[in-house]
Amino acid sequence: MDGHVEAIAKLLEALAPLARVAFAVFVVWKFKPLIEKLLVSGRMEIEIAGQKLSVAQVTANNGENISDLQARLAKLEAAVAGKSNDVAAPQGETVDFVEGNDNGSVEIVLPFPAPAREAEASSKRILWVDDEPGNNAFLVERFVAEGHIVEISRSTEDALNRLAKARYDRIISDLGRIERGVDRPLAGRDFAAEVRRMKIDTPILIFGAARAYAMRNELIAAGATAVTTSGVDVVKFVDEG
């Protein structure tokens, strides 16, 4: 058993430089279409997933995405340095290793989402509730490219009306919203609770800032399935099941 753990640790240590290279390649691949749009348009505003974004918004959004990916990579490197098996990576990507007469495999998941794949036969219908949908434009564009249907709702009232008329496979909501001119810092929590009161069991993800994650237990108790601050987790949430 100790031999296997040592072999895994050596394997992870060898893969760490490759992870950094893969990260750099991913960043170039991820933002190449965006850069092309900016260069071709020559404008200070572009349209992503139906949302008009300023260059400042695009820059901020990309900065958050890169920070998220860097944090995931840092965790991978920390796990390698500590010879830990606690590494999260894309499902199904395996590396075989052989030691003595024993064979085995270890699952390696890189700390960022895989490139958009071809749309699956059964796409998911997603209800995304956010009073500032432009913040999620890149994720929405990705999901649509994968064949999913994404409906944007800007308020709790509108979202509940939609849920009363149609069924969704996933629900994503921010935590705080301004609705009818009123600041509702716990709108996402109240929305999740109301969805459960309607006997709707659709998975709900609260996607917000650090404040949302600090309230994770309260939000889950109210009806949320999961809480995150990471766009990577949003992708995993949609891809699951």
CSV table of N, CA and C in Angstrom, one decimal, residues 25-173:
chain,number,residue,atom,x,y,z
A,25,VAL,N,-2.1,26.9,-22.0
A,25,VAL,CA,-2.8,26.5,-23.3
A,25,VAL,C,-4.2,26.8,-23.1
A,26,PHE,N,-4.8,26.5,-22.0
A,26,PHE,CA,-6.2,26.7,-21.8
A,26,PHE,C,-6.6,28.2,-21.8
A,27,VAL,N,-5.8,29.0,-21.2
A,27,VAL,CA,-6.1,30.4,-21.1
A,27,VAL,C,-6.1,31.0,-22.6
A,28,VAL,N,-5.1,30.6,-23.4
A,28,VAL,CA,-5.0,31.0,-24.8
A,28,VAL,C,-6.3,30.6,-25.5
A,29,TRP,N,-6.6,29.3,-25.3
A,29,TRP,CA,-7.8,28.7,-26.0
A,29,TRP,C,-9.1,29.4,-25.6
A,30,LYS,N,-9.2,29.6,-24.3
A,30,LYS,CA,-10.4,30.2,-23.7
A,30,LYS,C,-10.7,31.6,-24.2
A,31,PHE,N,-9.7,32.4,-24.3
A,31,PHE,CA,-9.9,33.8,-24.6
A,31,PHE,C,-9.6,34.3,-26.0
A,32,LYS,N,-9.2,33.3,-26.8
A,32,LYS,CA,-8.9,33.7,-28.2
A,32,LYS,C,-10.1,34.2,-29.0
A,33,PRO,N,-11.3,33.6,-28.9
A,33,PRO,CA,-12.4,34.2,-29.6
A,33,PRO,C,-12.8,35.6,-29.1
A,34,LEU,N,-12.6,35.8,-27.8
A,34,LEU,CA,-12.9,37.1,-27.2
A,34,LEU,C,-12.0,38.2,-27.8
A,35,ILE,N,-10.7,37.8,-27.8
A,35,ILE,CA,-9.7,38.8,-28.3
A,35,ILE,C,-10.0,39.1,-29.8
A,36,GLU,N,-10.3,38.1,-30.6
A,36,GLU,CA,-10.7,38.3,-32.0
A,36,GLU,C,-11.9,39.2,-32.1
A,37,LYS,N,-12.9,39.0,-31.3
A,37,LYS,CA,-14.1,39.9,-31.3
A,37,LYS,C,-13.7,41.3,-31.1
A,38,LEU,N,-12.9,41.6,-30.1
A,38,LEU,CA,-12.5,42.9,-29.8
A,38,LEU,C,-11.7,43.6,-30.9
A,39,LEU,N,-10.8,42.8,-31.5
A,39,LEU,CA,-9.9,43.3,-32.6
A,39,LEU,C,-10.7,43.6,-33.8
A,40,VAL,N,-11.7,42.7,-34.1
A,40,VAL,CA,-12.5,42.9,-35.3
A,40,VAL,C,-13.5,44.0,-35.2
A,41,SER,N,-14.1,44.1,-34.0
A,41,SER,CA,-15.2,45.1,-33.8
A,41,SER,C,-14.6,46.5,-33.7
A,42,GLY,N,-13.4,46.6,-33.1
A,42,GLY,CA,-12.9,47.9,-32.9
A,42,GLY,C,-13.7,48.8,-32.0
A,43,ARG,N,-14.6,48.2,-31.3
A,43,ARG,CA,-15.5,48.9,-30.4
A,43,ARG,C,-15.2,48.7,-28.9
A,44,MET,N,-15.8,49.5,-28.1
A,44,MET,CA,-15.6,49.4,-26.6
A,44,MET,C,-16.7,48.6,-26.0
A,45,GLU,N,-17.5,48.0,-26.8
A,45,GLU,CA,-18.6,47.1,-26.3
A,45,GLU,C,-18.8,46.0,-27.2
A,46,ILE,N,-19.0,44.8,-26.7
A,46,ILE,CA,-19.2,43.6,-27.5
A,46,ILE,C,-20.4,42.8,-26.9
A,47,GLU,N,-20.9,41.9,-27.7
A,47,GLU,CA,-22.1,41.1,-27.2
A,47,GLU,C,-21.7,39.7,-27.0
A,48,ILE,N,-22.0,39.2,-25.8
A,48,ILE,CA,-21.7,37.8,-25.5
A,48,ILE,C,-23.0,37.2,-24.9
A,49,ALA,N,-23.4,36.1,-25.5
A,49,ALA,CA,-24.6,35.4,-25.1
A,49,ALA,C,-25.8,36.3,-24.9
A,50,GLY,N,-25.9,37.2,-25.9
A,50,GLY,CA,-27.1,38.1,-25.8
A,50,GLY,C,-26.9,39.3,-24.9
A,51,GLN,N,-25.8,39.4,-24.2
A,51,GLN,CA,-25.6,40.5,-23.2
A,51,GLN,C,-24.5,41.4,-23.7
A,52,LYS,N,-24.8,42.7,-23.8
A,52,LYS,CA,-23.8,43.7,-24.2
A,52,LYS,C,-22.9,44.0,-23.0
A,53,LEU,N,-21.6,43.8,-23.2
A,53,LEU,CA,-20.6,44.0,-22.2
A,53,LEU,C,-19.6,45.0,-22.6
A,54,SER,N,-19.2,45.9,-21.7
A,54,SER,CA,-18.1,46.9,-21.9
A,54,SER,C,-16.8,46.1,-21.8
A,55,VAL,N,-15.7,46.8,-22.4
A,55,VAL,CA,-14.4,46.2,-22.2
A,55,VAL,C,-14.0,46.0,-20.8
A,56,ALA,N,-14.5,47.0,-19.9
A,56,ALA,CA,-14.2,46.9,-18.5
A,56,ALA,C,-14.8,45.7,-17.9
A,57,GLN,N,-16.1,45.4,-18.3
A,57,GLN,CA,-16.8,44.2,-17.7
A,57,GLN,C,-16.1,42.9,-18.2
A,58,VAL,N,-15.7,42.9,-19.5
A,58,VAL,CA,-15.0,41.7,-20.0
A,58,VAL,C,-13.7,41.5,-19.3
A,59,THR,N,-13.0,42.6,-19.1
A,59,THR,CA,-11.7,42.4,-18.3
A,59,THR,C,-11.9,41.9,-16.9
A,60,ALA,N,-12.9,42.4,-16.2
A,60,ALA,CA,-13.2,42.0,-14.9
A,60,ALA,C,-13.6,40.5,-14.8
A,61,ASN,N,-14.5,40.2,-15.8
A,61,ASN,CA,-14.9,38.8,-15.9
A,61,ASN,C,-13.8,37.8,-16.1
A,62,ASN,N,-12.9,38.2,-17.1
A,62,ASN,CA,-11.8,37.3,-17.4
A,62,ASN,C,-10.8,37.2,-16.2
A,63,GLY,N,-10.7,38.3,-15.5
A,63,GLY,CA,-9.8,38.3,-14.4
A,63,GLY,C,-10.3,37.4,-13.3
A,64,GLU,N,-11.6,37.3,-13.1
A,64,GLU,CA,-12.2,36.4,-12.1
A,64,GLU,C,-12.0,35.0,-12.5
A,65,ASN,N,-12.2,34.7,-13.8
A,65,ASN,CA,-12.0,33.4,-14.4
A,65,ASN,C,-10.6,32.9,-14.2
A,66,ILE,N,-9.6,33.7,-14.5
A,66,ILE,CA,-8.2,33.4,-14.4
A,66,ILE,C,-7.8,33.1,-13.0
A,67,SER,N,-8.3,34.0,-12.1
A,67,SER,CA,-8.0,33.8,-10.6
A,67,SER,C,-8.6,32.5,-10.1
A,68,ASP,N,-9.8,32.2,-10.6
A,68,ASP,CA,-10.4,30.9,-10.2
A,68,ASP,C,-9.5,29.7,-10.7
A,69,LEU,N,-9.1,29.8,-11.9
A,69,LEU,CA,-8.2,28.7,-12.5
A,69,LEU,C,-6.9,28.6,-11.7
A,70,GLN,N,-6.3,29.8,-11.4
A,70,GLN,CA,-5.0,29.8,-10.7
A,70,GLN,C,-5.2,29.2,-9.3
A,71,ALA,N,-6.3,29.5,-8.7
A,71,ALA,CA,-6.5,28.9,-7.3
A,71,ALA,C,-6.6,27.4,-7.4
A,72,ARG,N,-7.3,26.9,-8.5
A,72,ARG,CA,-7.4,25.4,-8.6
A,72,ARG,C,-6.0,24.8,-8.9
A,73,LEU,N,-5.2,25.5,-9.7
A,73,LEU,CA,-3.8,25.0,-10.0
A,73,LEU,C,-3.0,25.0,-8.7
A,74,ALA,N,-3.1,26.1,-7.9
A,74,ALA,CA,-2.4,26.1,-6.7
A,74,ALA,C,-2.7,25.0,-5.8
A,75,LYS,N,-4.0,24.6,-5.7
A,75,LYS,CA,-4.4,23.5,-4.9
A,75,LYS,C,-3.7,22.2,-5.4
A,76,LEU,N,-3.7,22.0,-6.7
A,76,LEU,CA,-3.1,20.8,-7.3
A,76,LEU,C,-1.6,20.8,-6.9
A,77,GLU,N,-0.9,21.9,-7.0
A,77,GLU,CA,0.5,21.9,-6.7
A,77,GLU,C,0.8,21.7,-5.2
A,78,ALA,N,-0.1,22.2,-4.4
A,78,ALA,CA,0.0,22.0,-2.9
A,78,ALA,C,-0.2,20.5,-2.6
A,79,ALA,N,-1.2,19.9,-3.3
A,79,ALA,CA,-1.4,18.4,-3.1
A,79,ALA,C,-0.2,17.6,-3.5
A,80,VAL,N,0.5,18.0,-4.6
A,80,VAL,CA,1.7,17.3,-5.1
A,80,VAL,C,2.8,17.5,-4.1
A,81,ALA,N,3.0,18.7,-3.6
A,81,ALA,CA,4.0,19.0,-2.6
A,81,ALA,C,3.8,18.2,-1.3
A,82,GLY,N,2.6,18.1,-0.9
A,82,GLY,CA,2.3,17.3,0.3
A,82,GLY,C,2.1,15.9,0.1
A,83,LYS,N,2.3,15.4,-1.2
A,83,LYS,CA,2.1,14.0,-1.5
A,83,LYS,C,0.7,13.5,-1.1
A,84,SER,N,-0.3,14.4,-1.5
A,84,SER,CA,-1.6,14.1,-1.1
A,84,SER,C,-2.4,13.5,-2.3
A,85,ASN,N,-3.4,12.7,-2.0
A,85,ASN,CA,-4.3,12.1,-3.0
A,85,ASN,C,-5.5,13.0,-3.2
A,86,ASP,N,-5.6,14.1,-2.5
A,86,ASP,CA,-6.8,15.0,-2.5
A,86,ASP,C,-6.6,16.0,-3.7
A,87,VAL,N,-6.8,15.5,-4.9
A,87,VAL,CA,-6.7,16.3,-6.1
A,87,VAL,C,-7.9,16.1,-6.9
A,88,ALA,N,-8.5,17.3,-7.3
A,88,ALA,CA,-9.8,17.2,-8.1
A,88,ALA,C,-9.4,17.4,-9.5
A,89,ALA,N,-10.0,16.6,-10.4
A,89,ALA,CA,-9.7,16.7,-11.9
A,89,ALA,C,-10.8,16.2,-12.8
A,90,PRO,N,-10.7,16.5,-14.1
A,90,PRO,CA,-11.8,16.1,-15.0
A,90,PRO,C,-12.1,14.6,-15.0
A,91,GLN,N,-13.3,14.3,-14.9
A,91,GLN,CA,-13.8,12.9,-14.8
A,91,GLN,C,-13.3,12.1,-16.0
A,92,GLY,N,-12.8,10.8,-15.7
A,92,GLY,CA,-12.5,9.9,-16.7
A,92,GLY,C,-11.2,10.0,-17.3
A,93,GLU,N,-10.3,10.9,-16.9
A,93,GLU,CA,-9.0,11.1,-17.4
A,93,GLU,C,-8.0,10.3,-16.5
A,94,THR,N,-7.5,9.1,-16.9
A,94,THR,CA,-6.8,8.2,-16.0
A,94,THR,C,-5.4,8.0,-16.6
A,95,VAL,N,-4.5,7.7,-15.6
A,95,VAL,CA,-3.1,7.4,-16.0
A,95,VAL,C,-2.7,6.1,-15.3
A,96,ASP,N,-2.3,5.1,-16.0
A,96,ASP,CA,-1.9,3.8,-15.5
A,96,ASP,C,-0.5,3.9,-14.9
A,97,PHE,N,-0.3,3.1,-13.8
A,97,PHE,CA,1.0,3.0,-13.3
A,97,PHE,C,1.2,1.6,-12.9
A,98,VAL,N,2.5,1.1,-12.9
A,98,VAL,CA,2.9,-0.2,-12.6
A,98,VAL,C,4.0,-0.2,-11.5
A,99,GLU,N,3.8,-1.0,-10.5
A,99,GLU,CA,4.8,-1.1,-9.5
A,99,GLU,C,4.9,-2.6,-9.0
A,100,GLY,N,6.1,-3.2,-9.2
A,100,GLY,CA,6.2,-4.6,-8.9
A,100,GLY,C,5.3,-5.4,-9.7
A,101,ASN,N,4.5,-6.3,-9.1
A,101,ASN,CA,3.6,-7.1,-9.8
A,101,ASN,C,2.2,-6.6,-9.8
A,102,ASP,N,2.0,-5.4,-9.2
A,102,ASP,CA,0.6,-4.9,-9.0
A,102,ASP,C,0.4,-3.8,-10.0
A,103,ASN,N,-0.8,-3.9,-10.6
A,103,ASN,CA,-1.3,-2.8,-11.5
A,103,ASN,C,-2.4,-2.0,-10.9
A,104,GLY,N,-2.5,-0.8,-11.3
A,104,GLY,CA,-3.6,0.0,-10.8
A,104,GLY,C,-3.7,1.3,-11.7
A,105,SER,N,-4.6,2.1,-11.3
A,105,SER,CA,-4.8,3.4,-12.0
A,105,SER,C,-5.2,4.5,-11.0
A,106,VAL,N,-4.8,5.7,-11.4
A,106,VAL,CA,-5.2,6.8,-10.5
A,106,VAL,C,-5.9,7.8,-11.4
A,107,GLU,N,-7.0,8.4,-10.9
A,107,GLU,CA,-7.7,9.4,-11.7
A,107,GLU,C,-7.1,10.8,-11.5
A,108,ILE,N,-6.7,11.4,-12.6
A,108,ILE,CA,-6.2,12.8,-12.5
A,108,ILE,C,-7.1,13.7,-13.2
A,109,VAL,N,-7.5,14.8,-12.4
A,109,VAL,CA,-8.5,15.8,-12.9
A,109,VAL,C,-7.8,17.1,-12.9
A,110,LEU,N,-7.6,17.7,-14.1
A,110,LEU,CA,-7.0,19.0,-14.1
A,110,LEU,C,-7.9,20.1,-13.5
A,111,PRO,N,-7.3,21.2,-13.0
A,111,PRO,CA,-8.1,22.2,-12.2
A,111,PRO,C,-8.8,23.2,-13.1
A,112,PHE,N,-9.3,22.8,-14.2
A,112,PHE,CA,-10.1,23.7,-15.0
A,112,PHE,C,-11.1,22.9,-15.9
A,113,PRO,N,-12.2,23.5,-16.3
A,113,PRO,CA,-13.1,22.7,-17.1
A,113,PRO,C,-12.6,22.3,-18.5
A,114,ALA,N,-13.0,21.2,-19.0
A,114,ALA,CA,-12.5,20.7,-20.3
A,114,ALA,C,-13.1,21.6,-21.4
A,115,PRO,N,-12.5,21.7,-22.6
A,115,PRO,CA,-13.0,22.5,-23.7
A,115,PRO,C,-14.4,22.0,-24.0
A,116,ALA,N,-15.2,23.0,-24.5
A,116,ALA,CA,-16.6,22.7,-24.8
A,116,ALA,C,-16.7,21.5,-25.8
A,117,ARG,N,-17.5,20.5,-25.4
A,117,ARG,CA,-17.7,19.3,-26.2
A,117,ARG,C,-18.9,19.4,-27.1
A,118,GLU,N,-19.1,18.5,-28.0
A,118,GLU,CA,-20.3,18.5,-28.9
A,118,GLU,C,-21.5,18.4,-28.0
A,119,ALA,N,-22.6,19.0,-28.4
A,119,ALA,CA,-23.8,18.9,-27.7
A,119,ALA,C,-24.3,17.5,-27.6
A,120,GLU,N,-24.7,17.1,-26.3
A,120,GLU,CA,-25.2,15.8,-26.1
A,120,GLU,C,-26.6,15.7,-26.6
A,121,ALA,N,-27.0,14.4,-26.8
A,121,ALA,CA,-28.4,14.2,-27.4
A,121,ALA,C,-29.4,14.8,-26.5
A,122,SER,N,-29.3,14.7,-25.2
A,122,SER,CA,-30.3,15.3,-24.3
A,122,SER,C,-29.7,16.5,-23.6
A,123,SER,N,-30.1,17.7,-24.1
A,123,SER,CA,-29.6,18.9,-23.5
A,123,SER,C,-30.4,19.3,-22.2
A,124,LYS,N,-29.8,20.1,-21.4
A,124,LYS,CA,-30.5,20.5,-20.2
A,124,LYS,C,-31.1,21.9,-20.3
A,125,ARG,N,-32.3,22.0,-19.6
A,125,ARG,CA,-32.9,23.3,-19.6
A,125,ARG,C,-32.6,24.0,-18.3
A,126,ILE,N,-31.9,25.2,-18.4
A,126,ILE,CA,-31.4,25.8,-17.2
A,126,ILE,C,-32.1,27.2,-17.0
A,127,LEU,N,-32.5,27.4,-15.8
A,127,LEU,CA,-33.1,28.7,-15.4
A,127,LEU,C,-32.0,29.4,-14.6
A,128,TRP,N,-31.6,30.6,-15.0
A,128,TRP,CA,-30.5,31.3,-14.4
A,128,TRP,C,-31.1,32.6,-13.9
A,129,VAL,N,-31.1,32.8,-12.6
A,129,VAL,CA,-31.8,34.0,-11.9
A,129,VAL,C,-30.7,34.9,-11.4
A,130,ASP,N,-30.6,36.1,-12.0
A,130,ASP,CA,-29.6,37.1,-11.7
A,130,ASP,C,-30.0,38.5,-12.2
A,131,ASP,N,-30.0,39.5,-11.3
A,131,ASP,CA,-30.4,40.8,-11.8
A,131,ASP,C,-29.3,41.5,-12.6
A,132,GLU,N,-28.1,40.9,-12.7
A,132,GLU,CA,-27.1,41.4,-13.6
A,132,GLU,C,-26.5,40.2,-14.4
A,133,PRO,N,-27.3,39.8,-15.4
A,133,PRO,CA,-26.9,38.6,-16.1
A,133,PRO,C,-25.6,38.7,-16.9
A,134,GLY,N,-25.2,40.0,-17.2
A,134,GLY,CA,-23.9,40.2,-17.9
A,134,GLY,C,-22.7,39.5,-17.2
A,135,ASN,N,-22.8,39.4,-15.9
A,135,ASN,CA,-21.7,38.8,-15.1
A,135,ASN,C,-21.5,37.3,-15.5
A,136,ASN,N,-22.5,36.7,-16.0
A,136,ASN,CA,-22.5,35.3,-16.3
A,136,ASN,C,-22.4,35.0,-17.8
A,137,ALA,N,-22.2,36.0,-18.6
A,137,ALA,CA,-22.3,35.9,-20.1
A,137,ALA,C,-21.4,34.8,-20.7
A,138,PHE,N,-20.2,34.6,-20.2
A,138,PHE,CA,-19.3,33.7,-20.7
A,138,PHE,C,-19.7,32.2,-20.4
A,139,LEU,N,-20.2,32.0,-19.2
A,139,LEU,CA,-20.7,30.7,-18.8
A,139,LEU,C,-21.9,30.4,-19.6
A,140,VAL,N,-22.8,31.3,-19.8
A,140,VAL,CA,-24.1,31.1,-20.6
A,140,VAL,C,-23.7,30.8,-22.0
A,141,GLU,N,-22.7,31.5,-22.6
A,141,GLU,CA,-22.3,31.2,-24.0
A,141,GLU,C,-21.8,29.8,-24.1
A,142,ARG,N,-21.0,29.3,-23.1
A,142,ARG,CA,-20.5,28.0,-23.1
A,142,ARG,C,-21.6,27.0,-23.1
A,143,PHE,N,-22.6,27.1,-22.2
A,143,PHE,CA,-23.7,26.2,-22.1
A,143,PHE,C,-24.5,26.1,-23.4
A,144,VAL,N,-24.8,27.2,-23.9
A,144,VAL,CA,-25.6,27.3,-25.2
A,144,VAL,C,-24.8,26.6,-26.3
A,145,ALA,N,-23.5,26.8,-26.3
A,145,ALA,CA,-22.6,26.1,-27.4
A,145,ALA,C,-22.7,24.6,-27.2
A,146,GLU,N,-22.9,24.1,-26.0
A,146,GLU,CA,-22.9,22.7,-25.7
A,146,GLU,C,-24.3,22.1,-26.0
A,147,GLY,N,-25.2,23.0,-26.3
A,147,GLY,CA,-26.6,22.5,-26.7
A,147,GLY,C,-27.6,22.6,-25.6
A,148,HIS,N,-27.2,23.3,-24.5
A,148,HIS,CA,-28.2,23.5,-23.4
A,148,HIS,C,-29.1,24.7,-23.7
A,149,ILE,N,-30.2,24.7,-23.1
A,149,ILE,CA,-31.1,25.9,-23.2
A,149,ILE,C,-31.0,26.7,-21.9
A,150,VAL,N,-30.7,27.9,-22.0
A,150,VAL,CA,-30.5,28.8,-20.8
A,150,VAL,C,-31.5,29.9,-20.9
A,151,GLU,N,-32.4,30.0,-19.9
A,151,GLU,CA,-33.3,31.1,-19.8
A,151,GLU,C,-32.9,32.0,-18.6
A,152,ILE,N,-32.8,33.3,-18.9
A,152,ILE,CA,-32.4,34.3,-18.0
A,152,ILE,C,-33.6,35.0,-17.3
A,153,SER,N,-33.6,35.0,-16.0
A,153,SER,CA,-34.6,35.7,-15.2
A,153,SER,C,-33.9,36.7,-14.3
A,154,ARG,N,-34.5,37.9,-14.2
A,154,ARG,CA,-33.8,39.0,-13.5
A,154,ARG,C,-34.4,39.2,-12.1
A,155,SER,N,-35.5,38.4,-11.7
A,155,SER,CA,-36.1,38.6,-10.4
A,155,SER,C,-36.7,37.3,-9.9
A,156,THR,N,-36.9,37.3,-8.6
A,156,THR,CA,-37.5,36.1,-8.0
A,156,THR,C,-39.0,35.9,-8.5
A,157,GLU,N,-39.7,37.0,-8.6
A,157,GLU,CA,-41.1,36.9,-9.1
A,157,GLU,C,-41.2,36.3,-10.5
A,158,ASP,N,-40.4,36.8,-11.4
A,158,ASP,CA,-40.3,36.2,-12.7
A,158,ASP,C,-39.9,34.8,-12.8
A,159,ALA,N,-38.9,34.4,-12.0
A,159,ALA,CA,-38.4,33.1,-11.9
A,159,ALA,C,-39.5,32.1,-11.4
A,160,LEU,N,-40.2,32.5,-10.4
A,160,LEU,CA,-41.2,31.6,-9.8
A,160,LEU,C,-42.4,31.4,-10.8
A,161,ASN,N,-42.7,32.5,-11.6
A,161,ASN,CA,-43.7,32.4,-12.6
A,161,ASN,C,-43.3,31.4,-13.7
A,162,ARG,N,-42.0,31.4,-14.1
A,162,ARG,CA,-41.5,30.5,-15.1
A,162,ARG,C,-41.6,29.0,-14.6
A,163,LEU,N,-41.2,28.9,-13.3
A,163,LEU,CA,-41.2,27.5,-12.7
A,163,LEU,C,-42.6,27.0,-12.6
A,164,ALA,N,-43.6,27.8,-12.5
A,164,ALA,CA,-45.0,27.4,-12.4
A,164,ALA,C,-45.5,26.9,-13.7
A,165,LYS,N,-44.8,27.3,-14.8
A,165,LYS,CA,-45.3,26.9,-16.1
A,165,LYS,C,-44.5,25.9,-16.8
A,166,ALA,N,-43.2,25.7,-16.4
A,166,ALA,CA,-42.3,24.8,-17.1
A,166,ALA,C,-41.4,24.1,-16.2
A,167,ARG,N,-40.8,23.0,-16.6
A,167,ARG,CA,-39.9,22.3,-15.8
A,167,ARG,C,-38.5,22.5,-16.3
A,168,TYR,N,-37.5,22.6,-15.3
A,168,TYR,CA,-36.1,22.9,-15.7
A,168,TYR,C,-35.3,21.8,-15.0
A,169,ASP,N,-34.1,21.6,-15.7
A,169,ASP,CA,-33.2,20.5,-15.2
A,169,ASP,C,-32.2,21.1,-14.1
A,170,ARG,N,-31.9,22.4,-14.2
A,170,ARG,CA,-31.0,23.0,-13.3
A,170,ARG,C,-31.5,24.4,-13.0
A,171,ILE,N,-31.3,24.9,-11.8
A,171,ILE,CA,-31.6,26.3,-11.5
A,171,ILE,C,-30.3,26.9,-10.8
A,172,ILE,N,-29.9,28.1,-11.3
A,172,ILE,CA,-28.8,28.8,-10.8
A,172,ILE,C,-29.2,30.1,-10.4
A,173,SER,N,-28.8,30.6,-9.2
A,173,SER,CA,-29.3,31.9,-8.7
A,173,SER,C,-28.2,32.6,-8.0
